[in-house]
mmCIF file of C-alpha atoms in Angstrom:
data_model
loop_
_atom_site.group_PDB
_atom_site.id
_atom_site.type_symbol
_atom_site.label_atom_id
_atom_site.label_comp_id
_atom_site.label_asym_id
_atom_site.label_seq_id
_atom_site.Cartn_x
_atom_site.Cartn_y
_atom_site.Cartn_z
ATOM 1 C CA PHE A 238 10.950 8.507 -18.178
ATOM 2 C CA LEU A 239 9.833 6.002 -15.732
ATOM 3 C CA ARG A 240 13.298 4.424 -16.659
ATOM 4 C CA LEU A 241 14.926 7.483 -16.252
ATOM 5 C CA LEU A 242 12.152 8.091 -12.815
ATOM 6 C CA PHE A 243 13.703 4.662 -11.465
ATOM 7 C CA ALA A 244 17.583 5.053 -11.853
ATOM 8 C CA ALA A 245 17.661 8.606 -10.139
ATOM 9 C CA PHE A 246 15.934 7.092 -7.296
ATOM 10 C CA VAL A 247 18.187 4.529 -7.161
ATOM 11 C CA ILE A 248 20.748 6.628 -6.450
ATOM 12 C CA VAL A 249 18.850 8.612 -3.962
ATOM 13 C CA SER A 250 17.814 5.328 -1.858
ATOM 14 C CA HIS A 251 21.942 4.621 -1.895
ATOM 15 C CA ALA A 252 22.770 7.975 -0.675
ATOM 16 C CA PHE A 253 21.879 7.253 2.729
ATOM 17 C CA PRO A 254 24.142 4.261 3.265
ATOM 18 C CA LEU A 255 26.813 5.441 1.088
ATOM 19 C CA GLY A 256 26.749 9.210 2.431
ATOM 20 C CA GLY A 257 26.771 7.662 6.124
ATOM 21 C CA PHE A 258 23.287 8.908 6.882
ATOM 22 C CA GLY A 259 21.998 5.501 7.986
ATOM 23 C CA GLU A 260 19.749 2.998 5.928
ATOM 24 C CA ASP A 261 17.144 3.891 3.546
ATOM 25 C CA PRO A 262 14.370 4.947 5.442
ATOM 26 C CA MET A 263 12.077 2.821 3.178
ATOM 27 C CA TRP A 264 13.222 -0.339 4.928
ATOM 28 C CA ARG A 265 11.248 1.240 8.124
ATOM 29 C CA TRP A 266 8.286 2.531 6.405
ATOM 30 C CA SER A 267 7.861 -1.032 4.412
ATOM 31 C CA LEU A 268 8.273 -3.288 7.323
ATOM 32 C CA ARG A 269 11.582 -4.303 6.328
ATOM 33 C CA GLN A 270 10.313 -5.551 2.928
ATOM 34 C CA ASP A 271 12.085 -3.395 0.489
ATOM 35 C CA SER A 272 14.037 0.028 -0.056
ATOM 36 C CA ILE A 273 13.350 2.780 -2.338
ATOM 37 C CA GLY A 274 16.408 1.188 -4.639
ATOM 38 C CA GLY A 275 15.031 -2.193 -4.528
ATOM 39 C CA ILE A 276 11.584 -1.254 -5.600
ATOM 40 C CA CYS A 277 12.927 0.851 -8.542
ATOM 41 C CA VAL A 278 14.455 -2.326 -9.663
ATOM 42 C CA SER A 279 11.589 -4.226 -9.687
ATOM 43 C CA GLY A 280 10.195 -1.365 -11.454
ATOM 44 C CA PHE A 281 13.082 -1.974 -14.236
ATOM 45 C CA PHE A 282 12.748 -5.298 -14.211
ATOM 46 C CA ILE A 283 9.141 -4.891 -15.580
ATOM 47 C CA ILE A 284 9.654 -2.358 -18.075
ATOM 48 C CA SER A 285 12.826 -4.386 -19.512
ATOM 49 C CA GLY A 286 10.686 -7.667 -19.885
ATOM 50 C CA TYR A 287 8.196 -5.799 -21.661
ATOM 51 C CA LEU A 288 10.350 -4.158 -24.033
ATOM 52 C CA VAL A 289 12.965 -7.380 -24.501
ATOM 53 C CA THR A 290 9.780 -9.293 -25.134
ATOM 54 C CA LYS A 291 8.386 -6.915 -27.693
ATOM 55 C CA SER A 292 12.238 -6.855 -29.271
ATOM 56 C CA SER A 293 12.407 -10.490 -29.403
ATOM 57 C CA LEU A 294 9.300 -10.999 -31.426
ATOM 58 C CA SER A 295 10.324 -8.666 -34.192
ATOM 59 C CA THR A 296 13.908 -10.208 -34.681
ATOM 60 C CA ASP A 297 15.165 -13.854 -34.804
ATOM 61 C CA ILE A 298 17.490 -15.172 -32.134
ATOM 62 C CA LEU A 299 20.528 -14.118 -33.403
ATOM 63 C CA GLN A 300 19.412 -10.647 -34.098
ATOM 64 C CA PHE A 301 17.961 -10.531 -30.521
ATOM 65 C CA ALA A 302 21.203 -12.140 -28.762
ATOM 66 C CA TRP A 303 23.173 -9.450 -30.984
ATOM 67 C CA ARG A 304 20.826 -6.589 -29.931
ATOM 68 C CA ARG A 305 20.958 -7.572 -26.425
ATOM 69 C CA CYS A 306 24.842 -7.841 -26.241
ATOM 70 C CA LEU A 307 25.216 -4.281 -27.844
ATOM 71 C CA ARG A 308 22.677 -2.819 -25.451
ATOM 72 C CA ILE A 309 24.350 -3.832 -22.219
ATOM 73 C CA PHE A 310 28.329 -4.796 -22.808
ATOM 74 C CA PRO A 311 29.890 -1.985 -24.484
ATOM 75 C CA ALA A 312 28.731 0.604 -21.408
ATOM 76 C CA TYR A 313 29.215 -2.203 -18.973
ATOM 77 C CA TRP A 314 32.614 -2.692 -19.854
ATOM 78 C CA THR A 315 33.832 0.874 -20.295
ATOM 79 C CA VAL A 316 32.601 1.499 -16.622
ATOM 80 C CA LEU A 317 34.785 -1.397 -15.655
ATOM 81 C CA LEU A 318 37.713 -0.101 -17.481
ATOM 82 C CA ILE A 319 36.924 3.612 -16.135
ATOM 83 C CA THR A 320 36.918 2.330 -12.737
ATOM 84 C CA GLY A 321 40.131 -0.287 -12.882
ATOM 85 C CA TYR A 322 42.240 1.884 -15.131
ATOM 86 C CA ILE A 323 41.625 5.802 -14.188
ATOM 87 C CA VAL A 324 39.515 6.079 -11.222
ATOM 88 C CA GLY A 325 41.722 3.286 -9.663
ATOM 89 C CA PRO A 326 45.192 4.526 -10.247
ATOM 90 C CA THR A 327 43.913 8.079 -9.585
ATOM 91 C CA LEU A 328 43.044 7.333 -5.598
ATOM 92 C CA TRP A 329 46.244 5.092 -5.108
ATOM 93 C CA TYR A 330 48.517 8.062 -6.426
ATOM 94 C CA ASN A 331 46.661 10.341 -4.271
ATOM 95 C CA GLU A 332 46.896 8.281 -1.468
ATOM 96 C CA SER A 333 50.833 7.046 -1.828
ATOM 97 C CA GLY A 334 52.182 9.707 -4.266
ATOM 98 C CA HIS A 335 53.458 6.770 -6.647
ATOM 99 C CA LEU A 336 51.641 3.840 -8.825
ATOM 100 C CA SER A 337 54.062 1.071 -7.619
ATOM 101 C CA HIS A 338 52.297 -2.286 -7.572
ATOM 102 C CA TYR A 339 49.040 -0.634 -8.751
ATOM 103 C CA PHE A 340 48.825 -2.333 -11.828
ATOM 104 C CA SER A 341 49.169 -5.714 -11.144
ATOM 105 C CA TRP A 342 47.550 -8.923 -12.858
ATOM 106 C CA LYS A 343 46.663 -10.558 -8.996
ATOM 107 C CA SER A 344 43.685 -10.232 -7.481
ATOM 108 C CA PRO A 345 42.070 -7.788 -6.618
ATOM 109 C CA GLY A 346 43.682 -5.452 -8.972
ATOM 110 C CA PRO A 347 42.344 -3.705 -12.004
ATOM 111 C CA PHE A 348 43.038 -6.686 -14.464
ATOM 112 C CA THR A 349 40.767 -9.105 -12.454
ATOM 113 C CA TYR A 350 38.309 -6.190 -11.206
ATOM 114 C CA PHE A 351 37.712 -6.756 -15.444
ATOM 115 C CA THR A 352 38.053 -9.995 -16.147
ATOM 116 C CA SER A 353 36.037 -11.573 -12.877
ATOM 117 C CA ASN A 354 33.238 -9.262 -13.760
ATOM 118 C CA THR A 355 33.277 -9.122 -17.421
ATOM 119 C CA LEU A 356 30.254 -11.657 -18.496
ATOM 120 C CA LEU A 357 28.049 -9.804 -15.555
ATOM 121 C CA HIS A 358 28.669 -11.832 -12.750
ATOM 122 C CA ILE A 359 30.370 -9.721 -10.049
ATOM 123 C CA GLY A 360 33.072 -11.848 -8.795
ATOM 124 C CA GLN A 361 35.038 -8.419 -7.505
ATOM 125 C CA TYR A 362 33.789 -5.430 -6.141
ATOM 126 C CA SER A 363 37.227 -4.028 -4.607
ATOM 127 C CA LEU A 364 40.396 -2.465 -5.822
ATOM 128 C CA TYR A 365 42.988 -3.530 -2.812
ATOM 129 C CA ASP A 366 41.724 -1.655 -0.313
ATOM 130 C CA LEU A 367 40.834 1.794 -1.961
ATOM 131 C CA LEU A 368 37.581 3.256 -0.387
ATOM 132 C CA ARG A 369 37.431 1.010 2.392
ATOM 133 C CA ASP A 370 38.381 3.376 5.089
ATOM 134 C CA THR A 371 38.041 6.593 2.988
ATOM 135 C CA THR A 372 34.339 6.509 2.890
ATOM 136 C CA PRO A 373 31.351 5.910 5.040
ATOM 137 C CA TYR A 374 30.356 2.695 3.425
ATOM 138 C CA GLY A 375 33.641 1.016 3.352
ATOM 139 C CA ARG A 376 34.060 1.410 6.758
ATOM 140 C CA SER A 377 30.526 0.507 7.730
ATOM 141 C CA ILE A 378 31.447 -2.834 5.413
ATOM 142 C CA ASN A 379 35.086 -2.948 6.270
ATOM 143 C CA ALA A 380 35.672 -3.694 2.581
ATOM 144 C CA SER A 381 36.469 -1.902 -0.735
ATOM 145 C CA ALA A 382 33.485 -1.535 -2.906
ATOM 146 C CA PHE A 383 33.584 0.593 -6.231
ATOM 147 C CA ASN A 384 29.646 -0.291 -7.715
ATOM 148 C CA GLY A 385 27.440 -2.226 -5.788
ATOM 149 C CA SER A 386 24.796 -1.371 -8.345
ATOM 150 C CA LEU A 387 26.102 -4.067 -10.964
ATOM 151 C CA TRP A 388 25.259 -7.176 -9.139
ATOM 152 C CA THR A 389 21.573 -7.149 -10.415
ATOM 153 C CA LEU A 390 22.844 -6.898 -14.181
ATOM 154 C CA ILE A 391 23.378 -10.901 -14.137
ATOM 155 C CA TYR A 392 19.592 -11.486 -13.504
ATOM 156 C CA GLU A 393 18.695 -9.258 -16.562
ATOM 157 C CA ARG A 394 21.378 -11.272 -18.437
ATOM 158 C CA GLN A 395 19.343 -14.610 -17.520
ATOM 159 C CA CYS A 396 16.313 -13.169 -18.190
ATOM 160 C CA TYR A 397 17.351 -12.430 -21.737
ATOM 161 C CA ILE A 398 18.506 -16.086 -21.849
ATOM 162 C CA LEU A 399 14.567 -17.270 -20.540
ATOM 163 C CA ILE A 400 13.229 -14.771 -23.602
ATOM 164 C CA GLY A 401 15.578 -15.872 -25.796
ATOM 165 C CA LEU A 402 14.778 -19.921 -25.461
ATOM 166 C CA LEU A 403 10.953 -18.955 -25.290
ATOM 167 C CA SER A 404 11.807 -17.462 -28.759
ATOM 168 C CA VAL A 405 13.620 -19.985 -30.395
ATOM 169 C CA PHE A 406 11.291 -22.593 -29.416
ATOM 170 C CA GLY A 407 8.278 -20.436 -31.041
ATOM 171 C CA ILE A 408 6.594 -20.512 -27.641
ATOM 172 C CA LEU A 409 6.181 -16.926 -27.442
ATOM 173 C CA ARG A 410 4.382 -16.509 -31.292
ATOM 174 C CA ARG A 411 2.775 -19.621 -31.428
ATOM 175 C CA ILE A 412 1.903 -20.868 -27.673
ATOM 176 C CA PRO A 413 1.684 -18.020 -25.735
ATOM 177 C CA LEU A 414 -0.314 -19.661 -23.565
ATOM 178 C CA LEU A 415 2.721 -21.229 -22.364
ATOM 179 C CA THR A 416 4.280 -18.026 -21.323
ATOM 180 C CA LEU A 417 1.557 -17.404 -18.892
ATOM 181 C CA VAL A 418 1.627 -20.722 -17.900
ATOM 182 C CA LEU A 419 5.522 -20.181 -16.884
ATOM 183 C CA THR A 420 4.923 -16.838 -15.611
ATOM 184 C CA GLY A 421 2.310 -17.788 -13.016
ATOM 185 C CA LEU A 422 4.542 -20.638 -11.947
ATOM 186 C CA LEU A 423 7.247 -18.492 -10.720
ATOM 187 C CA TYR A 424 4.522 -16.180 -9.125
ATOM 188 C CA GLY A 425 3.926 -19.392 -7.364
ATOM 189 C CA LEU A 426 7.450 -19.326 -6.210
ATOM 190 C CA ILE A 427 7.259 -15.906 -4.928
ATOM 191 C CA VAL A 428 3.759 -16.858 -2.805
ATOM 192 C CA LEU A 429 6.012 -19.915 -1.303
ATOM 193 C CA GLN A 430 8.893 -18.046 -0.449
ATOM 194 C CA THR A 431 6.713 -15.353 1.355
ATOM 195 C CA PHE A 432 5.865 -18.115 3.622
ATOM 196 C CA ASP A 433 8.843 -20.087 3.597
ATOM 197 C CA ALA A 434 11.898 -19.000 1.992
ATOM 198 C CA THR A 435 13.510 -22.470 1.885
ATOM 199 C CA ILE A 436 11.079 -23.887 -0.261
ATOM 200 C CA PRO A 437 12.158 -22.810 -3.568
ATOM 201 C CA GLY A 438 15.485 -23.873 -3.375
ATOM 202 C CA ARG A 439 14.066 -27.752 -2.269
ATOM 203 C CA ILE A 440 12.264 -27.770 -5.519
ATOM 204 C CA ALA A 441 15.814 -26.804 -7.336
ATOM 205 C CA PRO A 442 18.830 -25.800 -5.919
ATOM 206 C CA TRP A 443 18.910 -23.055 -8.352
ATOM 207 C CA LEU A 444 16.092 -21.470 -7.327
ATOM 208 C CA SER A 445 17.157 -20.970 -3.668
ATOM 209 C CA ASP A 446 18.264 -17.284 -4.623
ATOM 210 C CA PRO A 447 15.371 -15.281 -3.799
ATOM 211 C CA HIS A 448 16.443 -12.321 -6.407
ATOM 212 C CA LEU A 449 16.562 -15.003 -9.280
ATOM 213 C CA VAL A 450 12.585 -15.875 -8.416
ATOM 214 C CA ARG A 451 11.392 -12.265 -7.979
ATOM 215 C CA PHE A 452 13.127 -10.611 -10.608
ATOM 216 C CA SER A 453 12.312 -13.601 -13.196
ATOM 217 C CA ALA A 454 9.057 -13.556 -12.435
ATOM 218 C CA LEU A 455 8.603 -9.783 -12.151
ATOM 219 C CA PHE A 456 10.450 -9.999 -15.871
ATOM 220 C CA MET A 457 7.996 -12.453 -17.211
ATOM 221 C CA ILE A 458 4.722 -10.245 -15.890
ATOM 222 C CA GLY A 459 6.228 -7.522 -18.466
ATOM 223 C CA GLY A 460 6.883 -10.453 -20.932
ATOM 224 C CA CYS A 461 3.312 -11.434 -20.882
ATOM 225 C CA ALA A 462 1.942 -7.925 -20.782
ATOM 226 C CA ALA A 463 3.982 -7.820 -24.395
ATOM 227 C CA VAL A 464 2.747 -10.529 -25.778
ATOM 228 C CA PHE A 465 -0.800 -10.143 -24.673
ATOM 229 C CA ALA A 466 -0.955 -6.715 -25.393
ATOM 230 C CA LYS A 467 -3.966 -6.326 -27.435
ATOM 231 C CA LYS A 468 -6.109 -8.006 -24.870
ATOM 232 C CA ILE A 469 -4.971 -6.157 -21.540
ATOM 233 C CA ILE A 470 -7.459 -3.344 -20.613
ATOM 234 C CA VAL A 471 -5.847 -0.342 -19.734
ATOM 235 C CA ASP A 472 -8.481 1.517 -17.328
ATOM 236 C CA ASP A 473 -7.852 4.349 -15.165
ATOM 237 C CA ARG A 474 -10.018 2.790 -12.258
ATOM 238 C CA LEU A 475 -7.793 -0.539 -12.313
ATOM 239 C CA GLY A 476 -4.770 1.971 -12.600
ATOM 240 C CA ILE A 477 -5.724 4.018 -8.940
ATOM 241 C CA LEU A 478 -6.423 0.556 -7.718
ATOM 242 C CA SER A 479 -3.577 -0.861 -8.544
ATOM 243 C CA LEU A 480 -1.796 1.794 -6.712
ATOM 244 C CA LEU A 481 -3.842 1.653 -3.775
ATOM 245 C CA ILE A 482 -3.192 -2.254 -3.611
ATOM 246 C CA TYR A 483 0.424 -1.447 -4.295
ATOM 247 C CA LEU A 484 0.909 0.767 -1.581
ATOM 248 C CA PHE A 485 -1.128 -1.204 1.083
ATOM 249 C CA ALA A 486 1.168 -4.141 0.493
ATOM 250 C CA LEU A 487 4.118 -2.216 0.765
ATOM 251 C CA LEU A 488 3.226 -0.394 3.816
ATOM 252 C CA LYS A 489 1.112 -3.009 5.422
ATOM 253 C CA GLY A 490 2.339 -6.294 4.091
ATOM 254 C CA GLY A 491 2.053 -8.989 1.715
ATOM 255 C CA TYR A 492 4.533 -7.113 -0.893
ATOM 256 C CA PHE A 493 6.095 -9.692 -3.052
ATOM 257 C CA MET A 494 2.651 -11.751 -3.237
ATOM 258 C CA LEU A 495 0.387 -8.197 -3.844
ATOM 259 C CA GLY A 496 2.901 -5.273 -5.036
ATOM 260 C CA TYR A 497 4.508 -7.164 -7.466
ATOM 261 C CA PRO A 498 1.243 -7.759 -9.316
ATOM 262 C CA ALA A 499 -0.255 -4.766 -8.843
ATOM 263 C CA MET A 500 3.029 -2.845 -9.338
ATOM 264 C CA ALA A 501 3.619 -4.271 -12.671
ATOM 265 C CA TYR A 502 0.107 -3.376 -13.817
ATOM 266 C CA LEU A 503 0.474 0.180 -12.532
ATOM 267 C CA VAL A 504 3.575 0.837 -14.029
ATOM 268 C CA LEU A 505 2.500 -0.125 -17.596
ATOM 269 C CA TRP A 506 -0.533 2.231 -16.945
ATOM 270 C CA LEU A 507 1.582 4.876 -16.205
ATOM 271 C CA ALA A 508 3.560 4.393 -19.459
ATOM 272 C CA CYS A 509 0.267 4.811 -20.973
ATOM 273 C CA ARG A 510 -1.488 7.598 -19.434
ATOM 274 C CA LEU A 511 1.357 10.007 -18.624
ATOM 275 C CA PRO A 512 0.767 13.190 -20.832
ATOM 276 C CA SER A 513 2.685 12.975 -23.852
ATOM 277 C CA PHE A 514 5.369 15.618 -22.059
ATOM 278 C CA PHE A 515 6.510 12.771 -20.071
ATOM 279 C CA LYS A 516 6.406 10.438 -23.025
ATOM 280 C CA ARG A 517 9.203 12.287 -24.752
ATOM 281 C CA ILE A 518 11.526 12.382 -22.061
ATOM 282 C CA GLY A 519 14.277 9.570 -23.222
ATOM 283 C CA ALA A 520 12.285 9.231 -26.100
ATOM 284 C CA ASN A 521 15.575 9.262 -28.488
ATOM 285 C CA ASN A 522 18.456 9.089 -25.951
ATOM 286 C CA ASP A 523 18.472 6.399 -23.050
ATOM 287 C CA TYR A 524 20.279 7.858 -19.880
ATOM 288 C CA SER A 525 18.722 5.595 -17.759
ATOM 289 C CA TYR A 526 21.294 2.794 -17.904
ATOM 290 C CA GLY A 527 24.429 4.745 -17.910
ATOM 291 C CA ILE A 528 22.993 6.551 -14.537
ATOM 292 C CA TYR A 529 22.629 3.077 -12.982
ATOM 293 C CA ILE A 530 25.494 1.743 -13.696
ATOM 294 C CA TYR A 531 27.820 4.851 -12.537
ATOM 295 C CA GLY A 532 25.594 6.303 -9.796
ATOM 296 C CA PHE A 533 27.079 4.301 -7.298
ATOM 297 C CA LEU A 534 30.443 5.012 -8.662
ATOM 298 C CA VAL A 535 30.029 8.699 -8.382
ATOM 299 C CA GLN A 536 28.428 8.262 -5.024
ATOM 300 C CA GLN A 537 31.373 6.736 -3.685
ATOM 301 C CA LEU A 538 33.669 9.109 -5.181
ATOM 302 C CA LEU A 539 32.030 12.199 -3.718
ATOM 303 C CA ALA A 540 31.932 10.533 -0.678
ATOM 304 C CA TYR A 541 35.810 10.068 -0.876
ATOM 305 C CA CYS A 542 36.266 13.549 -1.272
ATOM 306 C CA ASN A 543 33.909 14.306 1.496
ATOM 307 C CA ILE A 544 30.945 15.797 -0.278
ATOM 308 C CA GLN A 545 28.357 14.319 1.929
ATOM 309 C CA ARG A 546 29.354 16.374 5.091
ATOM 310 C CA ALA A 547 27.385 19.287 3.343
ATOM 311 C CA GLY A 548 24.273 17.011 4.023
ATOM 312 C CA LEU A 549 22.010 14.635 2.649
ATOM 313 C CA ILE A 550 20.002 16.639 0.008
ATOM 314 C CA ALA A 551 23.270 18.277 -1.259
ATOM 315 C CA TYR A 552 25.194 15.056 -1.565
ATOM 316 C CA THR A 553 22.326 13.407 -3.302
ATOM 317 C CA VAL A 554 21.494 16.319 -5.583
ATOM 318 C CA LEU A 555 25.010 16.812 -6.704
ATOM 319 C CA SER A 556 25.610 12.708 -7.417
ATOM 320 C CA LEU A 557 22.366 12.827 -9.402
ATOM 321 C CA ILE A 558 23.940 15.634 -11.550
ATOM 322 C CA ILE A 559 27.272 14.002 -12.162
ATOM 323 C CA SER A 560 25.811 10.649 -12.921
ATOM 324 C CA PHE A 561 23.349 12.183 -14.958
ATOM 325 C CA ILE A 562 26.710 13.891 -17.549
ATOM 326 C CA CYS A 563 28.593 10.600 -16.870
ATOM 327 C CA ALA A 564 25.502 8.844 -18.432
ATOM 328 C CA TRP A 565 25.030 11.721 -21.266
ATOM 329 C CA PHE A 566 28.790 10.675 -22.398
ATOM 330 C CA SER A 567 28.035 7.097 -21.902
ATOM 331 C CA TRP A 568 24.879 7.232 -24.295
ATOM 332 C CA HIS A 569 26.351 9.598 -26.772
ATOM 333 C CA CYS A 570 29.883 8.048 -26.883
ATOM 334 C CA ILE A 571 29.170 4.675 -26.477
ATOM 335 C CA GLU A 572 25.861 3.160 -26.157
ATOM 336 C CA GLU A 573 24.139 5.002 -29.288
ATOM 337 C CA ARG A 574 26.980 3.944 -31.485
ATOM 338 C CA ALA A 575 27.068 0.816 -30.185
ATOM 339 C CA LEU A 576 23.438 0.254 -31.078
ATOM 340 C CA LYS A 577 24.321 1.344 -34.763
ATOM 341 C CA LEU A 578 25.711 -1.750 -35.253
ATOM 342 C CA LYS A 579 22.479 -3.709 -34.787
ATOM 343 C CA LEU A 580 22.254 -4.934 -38.324
ATOM 344 C CA TRP A 581 25.770 -5.875 -38.378
ATOM 345 C CA GLY A 582 27.587 -8.917 -38.095
ATOM 346 C CA LEU A 583 24.919 -11.405 -35.977
ATOM 347 C CA GLY A 584 22.217 -8.581 -36.589
ATOM 348 C CA HIS A 585 21.852 -9.565 -40.334
ATOM 349 C CA GLY A 586 20.003 -12.597 -38.916
ATOM 350 C CA PHE A 587 19.738 -16.361 -38.866
ATOM 351 C CA LEU A 588 18.127 -16.655 -42.654
ATOM 352 C CA TYR A 589 21.233 -14.473 -44.214
ATOM 353 C CA TRP A 590 23.776 -16.611 -42.452
ATOM 354 C CA ARG A 591 22.104 -19.514 -43.059
ATOM 355 C CA ASN A 592 22.149 -18.531 -46.790
ATOM 356 C CA LEU A 593 25.710 -17.156 -46.578
ATOM 357 C CA ILE A 594 27.052 -20.294 -45.527
ATOM 358 C CA ALA A 595 24.832 -22.711 -47.981
ATOM 359 C CA ALA A 596 25.967 -20.398 -50.858
ATOM 360 C CA LYS A 597 29.513 -20.930 -49.660
ATOM 361 C CA PHE A 598 30.040 -24.721 -49.352
ATOM 362 C CA PHE A 599 27.274 -26.120 -51.112
ATOM 363 C CA ALA A 600 27.153 -24.120 -54.198
#
């Protein structure tokens, strides 16, 4: 339910710039610290860190990698193909009356839209100049952009790799204290960022990306909660205190230092304390990922059709409805089917393949 809620509020956040209604008001309320969408993405990483680490503790490295790929790539590649080969040519034909020159191998065409974004690093947001002059957001940035939400997925992949390494070296199971130390170091980098954003980059060039540091820290806080789940106290007083600390940090300052750990406890506390009705939502069908990867695209297409002229509320509600419909098809047609393959191929696990190879070549 929380993931579904976060995905929905990412759409609410994006409705402001994509519909031409100005910036997300949370930027102003939070003293420029974060947006509604940014808050929700942070929540995603905390929950993902918990669940993915739990998965790594019950699988070997081959099974873990296989299941992560099945969860992310099939639906992701599908939205890329739909964008490049259905949405793109439809808009092109609507504007020009023909499809000449659309299906080009050159950038920024549909072929490079897929190949440049295949492995989650977004190398191309545009399809020619489509949506540049026909949407409020395109005019504001003077560029074509079809799916601006996808940029966070590369950080998710990096966190998967980190957990995979910790798992394969036995750190999560045998030396859990090192997991806590690593999380503490990442949190320390956030503290350093708060005082001087350039310090992490001076320690190591790849730490100069603030999002890498922040998302990794959030992910690992969730991961630590998974590793030390039996030792974490779930207390309503701590839950309320974490909420108060979070709101204070968000609205008054110190958001990354104080707000992040408070949010982590708050999210996990809510997951434990929400009534059973909420716990049933999304228990069997997880539409959150589909809402996230289709939301921006849906909102851009609605803006292309000038739906935003009906007002912010109408535009946002329609965006949520259509995004949910896309997510429903994504889950039942792609994601759920892909996850049924988790025991295929590499999903058999390391011991299975080791024994199979040994039997074949060393019998």
